[in-house]
Amino acid sequence: MTDNAIVTLRKLYKRFPAGKGTFTALKDINLTFGKGEFSGIVGPSGSGKTTLLNIIGSLDTPSEGTATVLGKKINDLSQKEAAALRNVGIGFIFQTYNLLPVYTVYENVEFALLLQKTGQPFRWRMPARGHLDRIIYLKDGAVDKDELC
């Protein structure tokens, strides 16, 4: 892993059972995502984007090769360790984002901090809201901020 690598994928394969054989969703993937980089994963439906993100997000493991996220090999993590990595280390928003409907947008953003049980979840409240404000204003005021809190 290089000094600034957040995610390193080497010779990564993911296979799924399919009928009497297997379907290879990912084949020989070699990627590095560095700290501070902005990257996009694009491709047609069925090309393996979600499978790749599920491995990076420790929701799944590769069939072959290594996936390292924040210095931890996804292949070697227990379910508890994988959950801890998702809770504290890395996160992403799914295509179907499944917000908690009883919470406002702000409360949904803060929810992960509450799950960390650090005793100080609200010290990040204002920075989290600041990031959310920037995202909302990218929509050029299309969202009524009063509906968010």
PDB file of C-alpha atoms in Angstrom:
ATOM      1  CA  MET A   1       0.000   0.000   0.000  1.00  0.00           C
ATOM      2  CA  THR A   2       1.376   3.406  -0.924  1.00  0.00           C
ATOM      3  CA  ASP A   3       1.451   6.152   1.691  1.00  0.00           C
ATOM      4  CA  ASN A   4      -1.663   7.917   0.441  1.00  0.00           C
ATOM      5  CA  ALA A   5      -3.664   4.850  -0.653  1.00  0.00           C
ATOM      6  CA  ILE A   6      -7.087   4.541   0.923  1.00  0.00           C
ATOM      7  CA  VAL A   7      -8.197   1.611  -1.245  1.00  0.00           C
ATOM      8  CA  THR A   8      -5.927  -0.871  -3.025  1.00  0.00           C
ATOM      9  CA  LEU A   9      -7.293  -3.685  -5.183  1.00  0.00           C
ATOM     10  CA  ARG A  10      -4.888  -6.283  -6.593  1.00  0.00           C
ATOM     11  CA  LYS A  11      -5.716  -9.144  -8.965  1.00  0.00           C
ATOM     12  CA  LEU A  12      -9.305  -8.952  -7.738  1.00  0.00           C
ATOM     13  CA  TYR A  13     -11.874 -11.470  -8.958  1.00  0.00           C
ATOM     14  CA  LYS A  14     -15.463 -12.005  -7.888  1.00  0.00           C
ATOM     15  CA  ARG A  15     -17.371 -15.058  -9.064  1.00  0.00           C
ATOM     16  CA  PHE A  16     -20.965 -16.068  -8.400  1.00  0.00           C
ATOM     17  CA  PRO A  17     -22.642 -19.457  -8.876  1.00  0.00           C
ATOM     18  CA  ALA A  18     -24.661 -19.522 -12.099  1.00  0.00           C
ATOM     19  CA  GLY A  19     -26.487 -22.669 -13.111  1.00  0.00           C
ATOM     20  CA  LYS A  20     -23.933 -25.470 -13.319  1.00  0.00           C
ATOM     21  CA  GLY A  21     -21.009 -23.059 -13.554  1.00  0.00           C
ATOM     22  CA  THR A  22     -19.934 -19.635 -12.348  1.00  0.00           C
ATOM     23  CA  PHE A  23     -20.355 -16.057 -13.506  1.00  0.00           C
ATOM     24  CA  THR A  24     -17.281 -13.820 -13.227  1.00  0.00           C
ATOM     25  CA  ALA A  25     -18.475 -10.347 -12.223  1.00  0.00           C
ATOM     26  CA  LEU A  26     -14.977  -8.892 -11.654  1.00  0.00           C
ATOM     27  CA  LYS A  27     -11.877 -10.084 -13.454  1.00  0.00           C
ATOM     28  CA  ASP A  28      -8.278  -9.091 -12.647  1.00  0.00           C
ATOM     29  CA  ILE A  29      -9.090  -5.659 -11.185  1.00  0.00           C
ATOM     30  CA  ASN A  30      -6.049  -3.596 -10.166  1.00  0.00           C
ATOM     31  CA  LEU A  31      -6.844  -0.139  -8.772  1.00  0.00           C
ATOM     32  CA  THR A  32      -5.604   2.297  -6.167  1.00  0.00           C
ATOM     33  CA  PHE A  33      -7.655   5.176  -4.792  1.00  0.00           C
ATOM     34  CA  GLY A  34      -5.517   7.735  -2.967  1.00  0.00           C
ATOM     35  CA  LYS A  35      -6.312  10.079  -0.124  1.00  0.00           C
ATOM     36  CA  GLY A  36      -7.989  13.235  -1.375  1.00  0.00           C
ATOM     37  CA  GLU A  37      -8.679  11.860  -4.844  1.00  0.00           C
ATOM     38  CA  PHE A  38     -12.081  12.100  -6.460  1.00  0.00           C
ATOM     39  CA  SER A  39     -12.906   9.032  -8.525  1.00  0.00           C
ATOM     40  CA  GLY A  40     -15.882   7.744 -10.440  1.00  0.00           C
ATOM     41  CA  ILE A  41     -16.802   4.186 -11.328  1.00  0.00           C
ATOM     42  CA  VAL A  42     -18.868   4.121 -14.493  1.00  0.00           C
ATOM     43  CA  GLY A  43     -20.112   1.404 -16.806  1.00  0.00           C
ATOM     44  CA  PRO A  44     -23.224  -0.178 -18.228  1.00  0.00           C
ATOM     45  CA  SER A  45     -25.714  -2.118 -16.152  1.00  0.00           C
ATOM     46  CA  GLY A  46     -24.262  -5.466 -15.104  1.00  0.00           C
ATOM     47  CA  SER A  47     -20.632  -4.411 -15.537  1.00  0.00           C
ATOM     48  CA  GLY A  48     -19.698  -5.002 -11.870  1.00  0.00           C
ATOM     49  CA  LYS A  49     -19.850  -1.487 -10.369  1.00  0.00           C
ATOM     50  CA  THR A  50     -22.047  -2.483  -7.427  1.00  0.00           C
ATOM     51  CA  THR A  51     -20.075  -5.685  -6.867  1.00  0.00           C
ATOM     52  CA  LEU A  52     -16.863  -3.641  -6.727  1.00  0.00           C
ATOM     53  CA  LEU A  53     -18.358  -1.136  -4.273  1.00  0.00           C
ATOM     54  CA  ASN A  54     -19.715  -3.947  -2.105  1.00  0.00           C
ATOM     55  CA  ILE A  55     -16.180  -5.324  -1.773  1.00  0.00           C
ATOM     56  CA  ILE A  56     -14.635  -1.899  -1.093  1.00  0.00           C
ATOM     57  CA  GLY A  57     -17.394  -1.235   1.470  1.00  0.00           C
ATOM     58  CA  SER A  58     -16.717  -4.589   3.192  1.00  0.00           C
ATOM     59  CA  LEU A  59     -20.205  -5.882   2.407  1.00  0.00           C
ATOM     60  CA  ASP A  60     -18.709  -8.737   0.365  1.00  0.00           C
ATOM     61  CA  THR A  61     -15.315 -10.386  -0.108  1.00  0.00           C
ATOM     62  CA  PRO A  62     -13.407 -11.159  -3.293  1.00  0.00           C
ATOM     63  CA  SER A  63     -13.253 -14.691  -4.661  1.00  0.00           C
ATOM     64  CA  GLU A  64      -9.587 -14.158  -5.430  1.00  0.00           C
ATOM     65  CA  GLY A  65      -7.031 -11.376  -5.011  1.00  0.00           C
ATOM     66  CA  THR A  66      -6.805  -8.736  -2.303  1.00  0.00           C
ATOM     67  CA  ALA A  67      -8.852  -5.699  -1.365  1.00  0.00           C
ATOM     68  CA  THR A  68      -7.223  -3.405   1.187  1.00  0.00           C
ATOM     69  CA  VAL A  69      -9.171  -0.495   2.676  1.00  0.00           C
ATOM     70  CA  LEU A  70      -7.482   1.863   5.136  1.00  0.00           C
ATOM     71  CA  GLY A  71      -4.738  -0.720   5.628  1.00  0.00           C
ATOM     72  CA  LYS A  72      -7.142  -3.571   6.419  1.00  0.00           C
ATOM     73  CA  LYS A  73      -7.516  -6.582   4.131  1.00  0.00           C
ATOM     74  CA  ILE A  74     -11.217  -7.037   3.470  1.00  0.00           C
ATOM     75  CA  ASN A  75     -10.581 -10.748   2.852  1.00  0.00           C
ATOM     76  CA  ASP A  76      -9.423 -11.248   6.466  1.00  0.00           C
ATOM     77  CA  LEU A  77     -12.061  -9.261   8.385  1.00  0.00           C
ATOM     78  CA  SER A  78     -14.618 -10.889  10.642  1.00  0.00           C
ATOM     79  CA  GLN A  79     -18.211  -9.679  10.296  1.00  0.00           C
ATOM     80  CA  LYS A  80     -17.747  -7.533  13.400  1.00  0.00           C
ATOM     81  CA  GLU A  81     -14.515  -5.998  12.056  1.00  0.00           C
ATOM     82  CA  ALA A  82     -16.138  -5.357   8.668  1.00  0.00           C
ATOM     83  CA  ALA A  83     -19.069  -3.616  10.381  1.00  0.00           C
ATOM     84  CA  ALA A  84     -16.650  -1.460  12.394  1.00  0.00           C
ATOM     85  CA  LEU A  85     -14.814  -0.475   9.200  1.00  0.00           C
ATOM     86  CA  ARG A  86     -18.106   0.524   7.562  1.00  0.00           C
ATOM     87  CA  ASN A  87     -19.186   2.438  10.659  1.00  0.00           C
ATOM     88  CA  VAL A  88     -16.030   4.450  11.192  1.00  0.00           C
ATOM     89  CA  GLY A  89     -13.656   4.073   8.251  1.00  0.00           C
ATOM     90  CA  ILE A  90     -15.450   4.281   4.940  1.00  0.00           C
ATOM     91  CA  GLY A  91     -18.908   5.032   3.712  1.00  0.00           C
ATOM     92  CA  PHE A  92     -20.821   5.540   0.542  1.00  0.00           C
ATOM     93  CA  ILE A  93     -24.382   6.206  -0.470  1.00  0.00           C
ATOM     94  CA  PHE A  94     -26.133   3.351  -2.214  1.00  0.00           C
ATOM     95  CA  GLN A  95     -28.109   3.877  -5.399  1.00  0.00           C
ATOM     96  CA  THR A  96     -31.183   3.068  -3.303  1.00  0.00           C
ATOM     97  CA  TYR A  97     -30.126   5.075  -0.286  1.00  0.00           C
ATOM     98  CA  ASN A  98     -32.776   3.884   2.225  1.00  0.00           C
ATOM     99  CA  LEU A  99     -32.989   6.928   4.461  1.00  0.00           C
ATOM    100  CA  LEU A 100     -34.828   6.457   7.744  1.00  0.00           C
ATOM    101  CA  PRO A 101     -38.210   8.077   6.998  1.00  0.00           C
ATOM    102  CA  VAL A 102     -38.865   9.214  10.581  1.00  0.00           C
ATOM    103  CA  TYR A 103     -35.699  11.343  10.540  1.00  0.00           C
ATOM    104  CA  THR A 104     -34.942  14.574   8.724  1.00  0.00           C
ATOM    105  CA  VAL A 105     -32.111  14.647   6.198  1.00  0.00           C
ATOM    106  CA  TYR A 106     -29.824  16.175   8.847  1.00  0.00           C
ATOM    107  CA  GLU A 107     -30.715  13.456  11.366  1.00  0.00           C
ATOM    108  CA  ASN A 108     -29.999  10.757   8.774  1.00  0.00           C
ATOM    109  CA  VAL A 109     -26.552  12.289   8.194  1.00  0.00           C
ATOM    110  CA  GLU A 110     -25.888  12.345  11.944  1.00  0.00           C
ATOM    111  CA  PHE A 111     -27.187   8.829  12.573  1.00  0.00           C
ATOM    112  CA  ALA A 112     -23.898   7.060  11.808  1.00  0.00           C
ATOM    113  CA  LEU A 113     -22.194   9.225  14.440  1.00  0.00           C
ATOM    114  CA  LEU A 114     -24.668   8.011  17.044  1.00  0.00           C
ATOM    115  CA  LEU A 115     -23.888   4.395  16.141  1.00  0.00           C
ATOM    116  CA  GLN A 116     -20.201   4.965  16.868  1.00  0.00           C
ATOM    117  CA  LYS A 117     -21.013   5.306  20.594  1.00  0.00           C
ATOM    118  CA  THR A 118     -18.049   7.584  21.207  1.00  0.00           C
ATOM    119  CA  GLY A 119     -19.893   9.587  23.835  1.00  0.00           C
ATOM    120  CA  GLN A 120     -19.274  12.713  21.757  1.00  0.00           C
ATOM    121  CA  PRO A 121     -21.366  12.208  18.614  1.00  0.00           C
ATOM    122  CA  PHE A 122     -22.458  15.822  18.355  1.00  0.00           C
ATOM    123  CA  ARG A 123     -18.991  17.364  18.154  1.00  0.00           C
ATOM    124  CA  TRP A 124     -19.226  16.573  14.426  1.00  0.00           C
ATOM    125  CA  ARG A 125     -22.782  17.867  14.090  1.00  0.00           C
ATOM    126  CA  MET A 126     -21.967  21.279  12.639  1.00  0.00           C
ATOM    127  CA  PRO A 127     -19.295  20.068  10.179  1.00  0.00           C
ATOM    128  CA  ALA A 128     -21.702  17.346   9.008  1.00  0.00           C
ATOM    129  CA  ARG A 129     -24.446  19.907   8.511  1.00  0.00           C
ATOM    130  CA  GLY A 130     -21.995  22.194   6.708  1.00  0.00           C
ATOM    131  CA  HIS A 131     -21.188  19.442   4.224  1.00  0.00           C
ATOM    132  CA  LEU A 132     -24.879  18.747   3.749  1.00  0.00           C
ATOM    133  CA  ASP A 133     -25.553  22.453   3.140  1.00  0.00           C
ATOM    134  CA  ARG A 134     -22.951  22.458   0.355  1.00  0.00           C
ATOM    135  CA  ILE A 135     -24.525  19.388  -1.245  1.00  0.00           C
ATOM    136  CA  ILE A 136     -28.018  20.859  -1.028  1.00  0.00           C
ATOM    137  CA  TYR A 137     -26.973  24.171  -2.539  1.00  0.00           C
ATOM    138  CA  LEU A 138     -25.514  22.343  -5.517  1.00  0.00           C
ATOM    139  CA  LYS A 139     -29.170  21.896  -6.462  1.00  0.00           C
ATOM    140  CA  ASP A 140     -29.385  25.715  -6.753  1.00  0.00           C
ATOM    141  CA  GLY A 141     -31.896  26.184  -3.969  1.00  0.00           C
ATOM    142  CA  ALA A 142     -34.290  23.500  -5.224  1.00  0.00           C
ATOM    143  CA  VAL A 143     -34.604  22.127  -1.680  1.00  0.00           C
ATOM    144  CA  ASP A 144     -36.354  24.100   1.056  1.00  0.00           C
ATOM    145  CA  LYS A 145     -33.853  24.097   3.924  1.00  0.00           C
ATOM    146  CA  ASP A 146     -36.655  24.415   6.488  1.00  0.00           C
ATOM    147  CA  GLU A 147     -37.897  20.966   5.470  1.00  0.00           C
ATOM    148  CA  LEU A 148     -34.535  19.437   6.351  1.00  0.00           C
ATOM    149  CA  CYS A 149     -34.432  20.033  10.092  1.00  0.00           C
TER     150      CYS A 149
END
